PDB file of C-alpha atoms in Angstrom:
ATOM      1  CA  MET A 580     -26.727   1.179 -24.284  1.00  0.00           C
ATOM      2  CA  THR A 581     -27.783   3.911 -26.691  1.00  0.00           C
ATOM      3  CA  THR A 582     -26.170   7.320 -26.783  1.00  0.00           C
ATOM      4  CA  ASN A 583     -28.148  10.556 -26.597  1.00  0.00           C
ATOM      5  CA  SER A 584     -26.874  13.104 -29.141  1.00  0.00           C
ATOM      6  CA  THR A 585     -27.320  15.965 -26.648  1.00  0.00           C
ATOM      7  CA  THR A 586     -25.206  14.146 -24.063  1.00  0.00           C
ATOM      8  CA  LEU A 587     -22.546  13.442 -26.668  1.00  0.00           C
ATOM      9  CA  ASP A 588     -22.461  17.077 -27.772  1.00  0.00           C
ATOM     10  CA  THR A 589     -22.083  18.288 -24.162  1.00  0.00           C
ATOM     11  CA  ILE A 590     -19.269  15.829 -23.502  1.00  0.00           C
ATOM     12  CA  GLN A 591     -17.412  16.924 -26.631  1.00  0.00           C
ATOM     13  CA  HIS A 592     -17.755  20.542 -25.511  1.00  0.00           C
ATOM     14  CA  LEU A 593     -16.346  19.778 -22.050  1.00  0.00           C
ATOM     15  CA  PHE A 594     -13.539  17.686 -23.560  1.00  0.00           C
ATOM     16  CA  ALA A 595     -12.605  20.651 -25.758  1.00  0.00           C
ATOM     17  CA  GLU A 596     -12.537  22.971 -22.733  1.00  0.00           C
ATOM     18  CA  VAL A 597     -10.335  20.698 -20.618  1.00  0.00           C
ATOM     19  CA  THR A 598      -7.939  19.567 -23.367  1.00  0.00           C
ATOM     20  CA  ARG A 599      -8.001  22.740 -25.521  1.00  0.00           C
ATOM     21  CA  TYR A 600      -8.406  20.447 -28.524  1.00  0.00           C
ATOM     22  CA  PRO A 601     -10.493  21.694 -31.485  1.00  0.00           C
ATOM     23  CA  ARG A 602     -13.979  20.154 -31.573  1.00  0.00           C
ATOM     24  CA  GLU A 603     -13.293  18.700 -35.007  1.00  0.00           C
ATOM     25  CA  LEU A 604     -10.624  16.465 -33.520  1.00  0.00           C
ATOM     26  CA  LEU A 605     -12.902  15.013 -30.824  1.00  0.00           C
ATOM     27  CA  THR A 606     -14.797  12.422 -32.851  1.00  0.00           C
ATOM     28  CA  PRO A 607     -16.992  10.027 -30.835  1.00  0.00           C
ATOM     29  CA  ASN A 608     -15.067   6.859 -31.698  1.00  0.00           C
ATOM     30  CA  ALA A 609     -11.498   8.161 -31.661  1.00  0.00           C
ATOM     31  CA  ASP A 610      -9.341   6.199 -29.217  1.00  0.00           C
ATOM     32  CA  LEU A 611      -8.633   8.573 -26.327  1.00  0.00           C
ATOM     33  CA  GLU A 612      -5.051   7.471 -25.749  1.00  0.00           C
ATOM     34  CA  GLU A 613      -3.856   6.206 -29.130  1.00  0.00           C
ATOM     35  CA  ASP A 614      -5.598   8.754 -31.376  1.00  0.00           C
ATOM     36  CA  LEU A 615      -5.884  11.783 -29.066  1.00  0.00           C
ATOM     37  CA  GLY A 616      -2.975  11.340 -26.664  1.00  0.00           C
ATOM     38  CA  ILE A 617      -5.208  11.623 -23.582  1.00  0.00           C
ATOM     39  CA  ASP A 618      -3.592   9.595 -20.796  1.00  0.00           C
ATOM     40  CA  SER A 619      -5.279   8.223 -17.681  1.00  0.00           C
ATOM     41  CA  VAL A 620      -4.440  11.274 -15.540  1.00  0.00           C
ATOM     42  CA  LYS A 621      -5.963  13.723 -18.033  1.00  0.00           C
ATOM     43  CA  LEU A 622      -8.958  11.422 -18.499  1.00  0.00           C
ATOM     44  CA  GLY A 623      -9.469  11.381 -14.735  1.00  0.00           C
ATOM     45  CA  GLU A 624      -9.496  15.194 -14.779  1.00  0.00           C
ATOM     46  CA  ILE A 625     -12.066  15.209 -17.579  1.00  0.00           C
ATOM     47  CA  LEU A 626     -14.295  12.719 -15.744  1.00  0.00           C
ATOM     48  CA  ALA A 627     -14.127  14.879 -12.616  1.00  0.00           C
ATOM     49  CA  VAL A 628     -15.360  17.877 -14.651  1.00  0.00           C
ATOM     50  CA  LEU A 629     -18.147  15.760 -16.165  1.00  0.00           C
ATOM     51  CA  ARG A 630     -19.154  14.470 -12.743  1.00  0.00           C
ATOM     52  CA  GLU A 631     -19.450  18.024 -11.418  1.00  0.00           C
ATOM     53  CA  TYR A 632     -21.275  19.282 -14.498  1.00  0.00           C
ATOM     54  CA  PHE A 633     -23.873  16.511 -14.435  1.00  0.00           C
ATOM     55  CA  GLY A 634     -24.180  16.486 -10.622  1.00  0.00           C
ATOM     56  CA  LEU A 635     -23.124  12.869 -10.261  1.00  0.00           C
ATOM     57  CA  GLU A 636     -22.685  11.625  -6.695  1.00  0.00           C
ATOM     58  CA  SER A 637     -20.278   8.816  -7.616  1.00  0.00           C
ATOM     59  CA  ARG A 638     -17.866   8.019 -10.426  1.00  0.00           C
ATOM     60  CA  LEU A 639     -18.969   6.641 -13.782  1.00  0.00           C
ATOM     61  CA  THR A 640     -16.982   3.416 -13.558  1.00  0.00           C
ATOM     62  CA  ASP A 641     -14.777   1.491 -11.136  1.00  0.00           C
ATOM     63  CA  ASP A 642     -12.274   0.819 -13.911  1.00  0.00           C
ATOM     64  CA  ILE A 643     -11.175   3.861 -15.912  1.00  0.00           C
ATOM     65  CA  ARG A 644      -9.366   1.552 -18.333  1.00  0.00           C
ATOM     66  CA  GLU A 645     -12.702   0.466 -19.845  1.00  0.00           C
ATOM     67  CA  ILE A 646     -13.212   3.989 -21.180  1.00  0.00           C
ATOM     68  CA  ARG A 647     -11.657   4.098 -24.615  1.00  0.00           C
ATOM     69  CA  THR A 648     -13.723   6.710 -26.492  1.00  0.00           C
ATOM     70  CA  ILE A 649     -15.983   9.727 -26.008  1.00  0.00           C
ATOM     71  CA  ALA A 650     -18.859   7.540 -27.175  1.00  0.00           C
ATOM     72  CA  THR A 651     -18.167   5.156 -24.273  1.00  0.00           C
ATOM     73  CA  ILE A 652     -18.404   8.036 -21.792  1.00  0.00           C
ATOM     74  CA  ALA A 653     -21.651   9.250 -23.361  1.00  0.00           C
ATOM     75  CA  ALA A 654     -23.186   5.781 -23.101  1.00  0.00           C
ATOM     76  CA  LEU A 655     -22.131   5.439 -19.452  1.00  0.00           C
ATOM     77  CA  LEU A 656     -23.551   8.873 -18.671  1.00  0.00           C
ATOM     78  CA  ASP A 657     -26.867   8.147 -20.360  1.00  0.00           C
ATOM     79  CA  ASP A 658     -27.104   4.935 -18.378  1.00  0.00           C
ATOM     80  CA  ARG A 659     -26.258   6.708 -15.119  1.00  0.00           C
ATOM     81  CA  LEU A 660     -28.673   9.586 -15.660  1.00  0.00           C
ATOM     82  CA  GLY A 661     -31.451   7.091 -16.311  1.00  0.00           C
ATOM     83  CA  ARG A 662     -31.173   5.420 -12.890  1.00  0.00           C
ATOM     84  CA  PRO A 663     -30.969   6.538  -9.214  1.00  0.00           C
ATOM     85  CA  GLN A 664     -27.508   7.401  -7.936  1.00  0.00           C
ATOM     86  CA  ALA A 665     -25.860   5.894  -4.871  1.00  0.00           C
ATOM     87  CA  PRO A 666     -24.824   8.279  -2.078  1.00  0.00           C
ATOM     88  CA  PRO A 667     -21.165   9.334  -2.084  1.00  0.00           C
ATOM     89  CA  ALA A 668     -18.526   8.403   0.507  1.00  0.00           C
ATOM     90  CA  ALA A 669     -17.011  11.343   2.423  1.00  0.00           C
ATOM     91  CA  ALA A 670     -13.221  11.469   2.578  1.00  0.00           C
ATOM     92  CA  SER A 671     -12.574  14.124   5.211  1.00  0.00           C
ATOM     93  CA  GLN A 672     -14.912  12.579   7.806  1.00  0.00           C
ATOM     94  CA  LEU A 673     -14.225   8.871   7.725  1.00  0.00           C
ATOM     95  CA  PRO A 674     -17.212   6.997   9.211  1.00  0.00           C
ATOM     96  CA  ALA A 675     -17.153   3.626  10.875  1.00  0.00           C
ATOM     97  CA  VAL A 676     -16.551   0.731   8.487  1.00  0.00           C
ATOM     98  CA  ASN A 677     -19.850  -1.006   7.803  1.00  0.00           C
ATOM     99  CA  ASN A 678     -18.846  -3.376   5.017  1.00  0.00           C
ATOM    100  CA  GLN A 679     -16.147  -4.156   2.478  1.00  0.00           C
ATOM    101  CA  GLN A 680     -17.488  -1.707  -0.095  1.00  0.00           C
ATOM    102  CA  ASP A 681     -17.582   1.066   2.486  1.00  0.00           C
ATOM    103  CA  LEU A 682     -13.966   0.343   3.433  1.00  0.00           C
ATOM    104  CA  LEU A 683     -12.887   0.434  -0.210  1.00  0.00           C
ATOM    105  CA  ALA A 684     -14.616   3.812  -0.639  1.00  0.00           C
ATOM    106  CA  GLN A 685     -12.813   5.203   2.406  1.00  0.00           C
ATOM    107  CA  VAL A 686      -9.411   4.006   1.198  1.00  0.00           C
ATOM    108  CA  THR A 687     -10.074   5.460  -2.256  1.00  0.00           C
ATOM    109  CA  SER A 688     -11.041   8.810  -0.733  1.00  0.00           C
ATOM    110  CA  VAL A 689      -7.850   8.936   1.312  1.00  0.00           C
ATOM    111  CA  VAL A 690      -5.753   8.111  -1.763  1.00  0.00           C
ATOM    112  CA  ALA A 691      -7.539  10.910  -3.645  1.00  0.00           C
ATOM    113  CA  GLU A 692      -6.838  13.381  -0.839  1.00  0.00           C
ATOM    114  CA  VAL A 693      -3.135  12.517  -0.590  1.00  0.00           C
ATOM    115  CA  THR A 694      -2.428  12.361  -4.335  1.00  0.00           C
ATOM    116  CA  ARG A 695      -4.873  15.093  -5.424  1.00  0.00           C
ATOM    117  CA  TYR A 696      -6.017  12.724  -8.159  1.00  0.00           C
ATOM    118  CA  PRO A 697      -9.649  12.888  -9.248  1.00  0.00           C
ATOM    119  CA  ILE A 698     -11.524   9.981  -7.680  1.00  0.00           C
ATOM    120  CA  GLU A 699     -12.632   8.842 -11.144  1.00  0.00           C
ATOM    121  CA  LEU A 700      -9.033   7.895 -11.877  1.00  0.00           C
ATOM    122  CA  LEU A 701      -8.658   5.653  -8.828  1.00  0.00           C
ATOM    123  CA  ALA A 702     -10.038   2.324 -10.003  1.00  0.00           C
ATOM    124  CA  PRO A 703      -9.792  -0.347  -7.266  1.00  0.00           C
ATOM    125  CA  ASN A 704      -7.658  -2.696  -9.369  1.00  0.00           C
ATOM    126  CA  ALA A 705      -5.523  -0.143 -11.180  1.00  0.00           C
ATOM    127  CA  GLU A 706      -1.786  -0.731 -10.662  1.00  0.00           C
ATOM    128  CA  LEU A 707      -0.623   1.983  -8.273  1.00  0.00           C
ATOM    129  CA  GLU A 708       2.732   2.508  -9.974  1.00  0.00           C
ATOM    130  CA  GLU A 709       2.192   1.452 -13.569  1.00  0.00           C
ATOM    131  CA  ASP A 710      -1.329   2.855 -14.080  1.00  0.00           C
ATOM    132  CA  LEU A 711      -1.427   5.730 -11.574  1.00  0.00           C
ATOM    133  CA  GLY A 712       2.206   6.781 -11.226  1.00  0.00           C
ATOM    134  CA  ILE A 713       2.152   6.379  -7.431  1.00  0.00           C
ATOM    135  CA  ASP A 714       5.700   5.493  -6.400  1.00  0.00           C
ATOM    136  CA  SER A 715       6.814   3.860  -3.159  1.00  0.00           C
ATOM    137  CA  VAL A 716       7.414   7.188  -1.398  1.00  0.00           C
ATOM    138  CA  LYS A 717       3.912   8.476  -2.135  1.00  0.00           C
ATOM    139  CA  LEU A 718       2.461   5.081  -1.210  1.00  0.00           C
ATOM    140  CA  GLY A 719       4.244   5.270   2.122  1.00  0.00           C
ATOM    141  CA  GLU A 720       2.634   8.671   2.716  1.00  0.00           C
ATOM    142  CA  ILE A 721      -0.792   7.233   1.870  1.00  0.00           C
ATOM    143  CA  LEU A 722      -0.295   4.329   4.279  1.00  0.00           C
ATOM    144  CA  ALA A 723       0.769   6.728   7.021  1.00  0.00           C
ATOM    145  CA  VAL A 724      -2.448   8.726   6.596  1.00  0.00           C
ATOM    146  CA  LEU A 725      -4.554   5.559   6.601  1.00  0.00           C
ATOM    147  CA  ARG A 726      -2.789   4.322   9.711  1.00  0.00           C
ATOM    148  CA  GLU A 727      -3.645   7.562  11.501  1.00  0.00           C
ATOM    149  CA  HIS A 728      -7.274   7.636  10.336  1.00  0.00           C
ATOM    150  CA  PHE A 729      -7.953   4.045  11.334  1.00  0.00           C
ATOM    151  CA  GLY A 730      -5.985   4.261  14.578  1.00  0.00           C
ATOM    152  CA  LEU A 731      -3.646   1.412  13.690  1.00  0.00           C
ATOM    153  CA  GLU A 732      -0.829   0.774  16.136  1.00  0.00           C
ATOM    154  CA  SER A 733       1.510  -0.722  13.546  1.00  0.00           C
ATOM    155  CA  ARG A 734       1.974  -0.617   9.788  1.00  0.00           C
ATOM    156  CA  LEU A 735      -0.178  -2.702   7.465  1.00  0.00           C
ATOM    157  CA  THR A 736       2.678  -4.734   6.030  1.00  0.00           C
ATOM    158  CA  ASP A 737       6.401  -5.227   6.480  1.00  0.00           C
ATOM    159  CA  ASP A 738       6.879  -5.263   2.717  1.00  0.00           C
ATOM    160  CA  ILE A 739       5.336  -2.299   0.911  1.00  0.00           C
ATOM    161  CA  ARG A 740       6.121  -3.999  -2.415  1.00  0.00           C
ATOM    162  CA  GLU A 741       3.222  -6.424  -1.912  1.00  0.00           C
ATOM    163  CA  ILE A 742       0.759  -3.537  -2.200  1.00  0.00           C
ATOM    164  CA  ARG A 743      -0.108  -3.212  -5.871  1.00  0.00           C
ATOM    165  CA  THR A 744      -3.654  -1.792  -5.879  1.00  0.00           C
ATOM    166  CA  ILE A 745      -6.198   0.063  -3.750  1.00  0.00           C
ATOM    167  CA  THR A 746      -8.037  -3.245  -3.425  1.00  0.00           C
ATOM    168  CA  THR A 747      -4.935  -4.745  -1.805  1.00  0.00           C
ATOM    169  CA  ILE A 748      -4.836  -1.933   0.758  1.00  0.00           C
ATOM    170  CA  ALA A 749      -8.528  -2.387   1.551  1.00  0.00           C
ATOM    171  CA  ALA A 750      -8.077  -6.146   1.991  1.00  0.00           C
ATOM    172  CA  LEU A 751      -5.146  -5.643   4.369  1.00  0.00           C
ATOM    173  CA  LEU A 752      -7.149  -3.083   6.326  1.00  0.00           C
ATOM    174  CA  GLU A 753     -10.178  -5.363   6.505  1.00  0.00           C
ATOM    175  CA  ASP A 754      -8.018  -8.155   7.884  1.00  0.00           C
ATOM    176  CA  ARG A 755      -6.456  -5.810  10.453  1.00  0.00           C
ATOM    177  CA  LEU A 756      -9.786  -4.341  11.581  1.00  0.00           C
ATOM    178  CA  ASP A 757     -11.386  -7.779  11.939  1.00  0.00           C
ATOM    179  CA  ARG A 758      -8.872  -8.934  14.545  1.00  0.00           C
ATOM    180  CA  PRO A 759      -7.418  -7.397  17.689  1.00  0.00           C
ATOM    181  CA  GLN A 760      -4.284  -5.416  16.965  1.00  0.00           C
ATOM    182  CA  ALA A 761      -0.985  -6.810  18.158  1.00  0.00           C
ATOM    183  CA  MET A 762       1.586  -4.621  19.841  1.00  0.00           C
ATOM    184  CA  PRO A 763       3.551  -2.745  17.180  1.00  0.00           C
ATOM    185  CA  ALA A 764       6.780  -4.364  16.030  1.00  0.00           C
ATOM    186  CA  ALA A 765       8.495  -1.006  15.750  1.00  0.00           C
ATOM    187  CA  ALA A 766       8.764   1.438  18.613  1.00  0.00           C
ATOM    188  CA  PRO A 767       7.199   4.912  18.326  1.00  0.00           C
ATOM    189  CA  ALA A 768       9.287   7.562  16.614  1.00  0.00           C
ATOM    190  CA  ILE A 769      12.532   8.081  18.489  1.00  0.00           C
ATOM    191  CA  ILE A 770      14.394  11.382  18.515  1.00  0.00           C
ATOM    192  CA  VAL A 771      17.843  10.680  17.107  1.00  0.00           C
ATOM    193  CA  SER A 772      19.615  12.676  19.779  1.00  0.00           C
ATOM    194  CA  GLN A 773      17.991  10.587  22.507  1.00  0.00           C
ATOM    195  CA  LEU A 774      18.445   7.043  21.230  1.00  0.00           C
ATOM    196  CA  PRO A 775      18.260   4.592  24.141  1.00  0.00           C
ATOM    197  CA  ALA A 776      20.460   1.561  24.497  1.00  0.00           C
ATOM    198  CA  ALA A 777      19.368  -1.387  22.373  1.00  0.00           C
ATOM    199  CA  ASN A 778      17.810  -4.056  24.581  1.00  0.00           C
ATOM    200  CA  ASN A 779      17.264  -6.694  21.894  1.00  0.00           C
ATOM    201  CA  GLN A 780      17.485  -7.228  18.154  1.00  0.00           C
ATOM    202  CA  GLN A 781      13.931  -6.009  17.516  1.00  0.00           C
ATOM    203  CA  ASP A 782      14.598  -2.852  19.510  1.00  0.00           C
ATOM    204  CA  LEU A 783      17.792  -2.291  17.523  1.00  0.00           C
ATOM    205  CA  LEU A 784      15.937  -2.697  14.223  1.00  0.00           C
ATOM    206  CA  ALA A 785      13.326  -0.166  15.391  1.00  0.00           C
ATOM    207  CA  GLN A 786      16.038   2.342  16.288  1.00  0.00           C
ATOM    208  CA  VAL A 787      17.799   1.964  12.947  1.00  0.00           C
ATOM    209  CA  THR A 788      14.480   2.355  11.116  1.00  0.00           C
ATOM    210  CA  ASN A 789      13.710   5.563  12.978  1.00  0.00           C
ATOM    211  CA  VAL A 790      17.136   6.993  12.215  1.00  0.00           C
ATOM    212  CA  VAL A 791      16.657   6.219   8.512  1.00  0.00           C
ATOM    213  CA  ALA A 792      13.218   7.885   8.662  1.00  0.00           C
ATOM    214  CA  GLU A 793      14.667  11.022  10.243  1.00  0.00           C
ATOM    215  CA  VAL A 794      17.581  11.332   7.833  1.00  0.00           C
ATOM    216  CA  THR A 795      15.546  10.623   4.672  1.00  0.00           C
ATOM    217  CA  ARG A 796      12.243  12.198   5.825  1.00  0.00           C
ATOM    218  CA  TYR A 797      10.505   9.069   4.554  1.00  0.00           C
ATOM    219  CA  PRO A 798       7.340   7.869   6.333  1.00  0.00           C
ATOM    220  CA  ILE A 799       8.194   4.941   8.575  1.00  0.00           C
ATOM    221  CA  GLU A 800       5.581   2.783   6.800  1.00  0.00           C
ATOM    222  CA  LEU A 801       7.800   2.828   3.737  1.00  0.00           C
ATOM    223  CA  LEU A 802      10.877   1.523   5.524  1.00  0.00           C
ATOM    224  CA  ALA A 803      10.368  -2.231   5.473  1.00  0.00           C
ATOM    225  CA  PRO A 804      13.358  -4.090   6.983  1.00  0.00           C
ATOM    226  CA  ASN A 805      14.091  -6.040   3.793  1.00  0.00           C
ATOM    227  CA  ALA A 806      13.325  -3.366   1.202  1.00  0.00           C
ATOM    228  CA  ASP A 807      16.311  -2.752  -1.075  1.00  0.00           C
ATOM    229  CA  LEU A 808      17.712   0.641  -0.074  1.00  0.00           C
ATOM    230  CA  GLU A 809      18.580   1.758  -3.604  1.00  0.00           C
ATOM    231  CA  GLU A 810      16.143  -0.087  -5.859  1.00  0.00           C
ATOM    232  CA  ASP A 811      13.028   0.097  -3.646  1.00  0.00           C
ATOM    233  CA  LEU A 812      13.674   3.253  -1.608  1.00  0.00           C
ATOM    234  CA  GLY A 813      15.892   5.357  -3.862  1.00  0.00           C
ATOM    235  CA  ILE A 814      18.570   5.759  -1.152  1.00  0.00           C
ATOM    236  CA  ASP A 815      21.879   6.157  -2.976  1.00  0.00           C
ATOM    237  CA  SER A 816      25.366   5.613  -1.562  1.00  0.00           C
ATOM    238  CA  VAL A 817      25.748   9.264  -0.537  1.00  0.00           C
ATOM    239  CA  LYS A 818      22.533   9.256   1.505  1.00  0.00           C
ATOM    240  CA  LEU A 819      23.416   5.857   2.946  1.00  0.00           C
ATOM    241  CA  GLY A 820      26.779   7.238   4.038  1.00  0.00           C
ATOM    242  CA  GLU A 821      24.956  10.044   5.837  1.00  0.00           C
ATOM    243  CA  ILE A 822      22.706   7.521   7.602  1.00  0.00           C
ATOM    244  CA  LEU A 823      25.683   5.424   8.684  1.00  0.00           C
ATOM    245  CA  ALA A 824      27.467   8.517  10.008  1.00  0.00           C
ATOM    246  CA  VAL A 825      24.470   9.393  12.183  1.00  0.00           C
ATOM    247  CA  LEU A 826      24.221   5.819  13.464  1.00  0.00           C
ATOM    248  CA  ARG A 827      27.958   5.710  14.187  1.00  0.00           C
ATOM    249  CA  GLU A 828      27.785   8.913  16.211  1.00  0.00           C
ATOM    250  CA  HIS A 829      24.743   7.949  18.263  1.00  0.00           C
ATOM    251  CA  PHE A 830      25.906   4.434  19.026  1.00  0.00           C
ATOM    252  CA  GLY A 831      29.382   5.712  19.898  1.00  0.00           C
ATOM    253  CA  LEU A 832      31.159   3.540  17.338  1.00  0.00           C
ATOM    254  CA  GLU A 833      34.871   4.177  16.977  1.00  0.00           C
ATOM    255  CA  SER A 834      35.052   2.895  13.409  1.00  0.00           C
ATOM    256  CA  ARG A 835      32.696   2.457  10.479  1.00  0.00           C
ATOM    257  CA  LEU A 836      30.360  -0.530  10.273  1.00  0.00           C
ATOM    258  CA  THR A 837      31.841  -1.930   7.087  1.00  0.00           C
ATOM    259  CA  ASP A 838      34.738  -1.301   4.734  1.00  0.00           C
ATOM    260  CA  ASP A 839      32.467  -1.870   1.740  1.00  0.00           C
ATOM    261  CA  ILE A 840      29.242   0.166   1.819  1.00  0.00           C
ATOM    262  CA  ARG A 841      28.001  -1.799  -1.208  1.00  0.00           C
ATOM    263  CA  GLU A 842      27.344  -4.838   0.982  1.00  0.00           C
ATOM    264  CA  ILE A 843      24.609  -2.900   2.791  1.00  0.00           C
ATOM    265  CA  ARG A 844      21.411  -3.523   0.851  1.00  0.00           C
ATOM    266  CA  THR A 845      18.663  -3.249   3.495  1.00  0.00           C
ATOM    267  CA  ILE A 846      17.840  -1.804   6.904  1.00  0.00           C
ATOM    268  CA  ALA A 847      17.943  -5.355   8.262  1.00  0.00           C
ATOM    269  CA  THR A 848      21.573  -5.585   7.080  1.00  0.00           C
ATOM    270  CA  ILE A 849      22.469  -2.407   8.978  1.00  0.00           C
ATOM    271  CA  ALA A 850      20.771  -3.710  12.131  1.00  0.00           C
ATOM    272  CA  ALA A 851      22.624  -7.038  11.846  1.00  0.00           C
ATOM    273  CA  LEU A 852      25.993  -5.284  11.468  1.00  0.00           C
ATOM    274  CA  LEU A 853      25.202  -3.048  14.429  1.00  0.00           C
ATOM    275  CA  SER A 854      24.159  -6.041  16.506  1.00  0.00           C
ATOM    276  CA  ALA A 855      27.427  -7.818  15.738  1.00  0.00           C
ATOM    277  CA  ARG A 856      29.419  -4.695  16.595  1.00  0.00           C
ATOM    278  CA  CYS A 857      27.547  -4.263  19.900  1.00  0.00           C
ATOM    279  CA  GLU A 858      28.228  -7.899  20.819  1.00  0.00           C
ATOM    280  CA  GLN A 859      31.923  -7.426  20.088  1.00  0.00           C
ATOM    281  CA  SER A 860      32.023  -4.336  22.300  1.00  0.00           C
ATOM    282  CA  GLN A 861      30.291  -6.166  25.160  1.00  0.00           C
ATOM    283  CA  ALA A 862      32.739  -9.071  24.868  1.00  0.00           C
ATOM    284  CA  VAL A 863      35.687  -6.670  25.130  1.00  0.00           C
ATOM    285  CA  VAL A 864      34.180  -5.007  28.214  1.00  0.00           C
ATOM    286  CA  GLN A 865      33.543  -8.343  29.904  1.00  0.00           C
ATOM    287  CA  ALA A 866      37.074  -9.562  29.148  1.00  0.00           C
ATOM    288  CA  ALA A 867      38.670  -6.455  30.640  1.00  0.00           C
TER     289      ALA A 867
END
């Protein structure tokens, strides 16, 4: 691809406006990150400005990591302006899913709306945490929005840690939409003050999960049964103590679940301890 000098000059001007860098610093072949200190978030912002300025209907590239210099952007723009543009995907009015590419566009639009990131930054295979800075809490929020938009009755996965990219989310969604939905494993949100009696282990796990969601204000999609409370969810011992106090009160426990809070690593552990305590209580009642 050849680069038009007019395009290059316009890009340098826009770069200078967004970054406040002097024009002299913005040489065509300077490495954006290593030489100019422009990270992926700032580059995404610049690409959004360029897209608006040039009236582009879609982003320049599906992988922002391939853009290393201003000259690269100029070449991509010249190539784009020389051929017809594809129509954009709307984020606020999600249409029916027609194909895999359409689904990927919808997921990307939702991620852009939740994170406020420019869509140019959201490459399908970019690492959500390492490349985009999307932590598990924000990812849980994204999954909650997607679940609502697509009318899913249960969460996409029981282990949020397996979701590494937007492509992964789209693949999970495609699989879910291609088959009839099973009944949700977790019950709908339960008000803490009206917790019903636990009828089985799955019901107990659902109740514990909902209590954790209410105390932490985390989206329920984030609260996988086997996620590590501290390492994966950022729930420290103080917050865990608060959760256990709420559970103790609502289940009418006369003593704490464990003498060593450090042995509680997951929501599944809490549910197992509660289940054992409930069985002990029932045995005492039956023996009386």
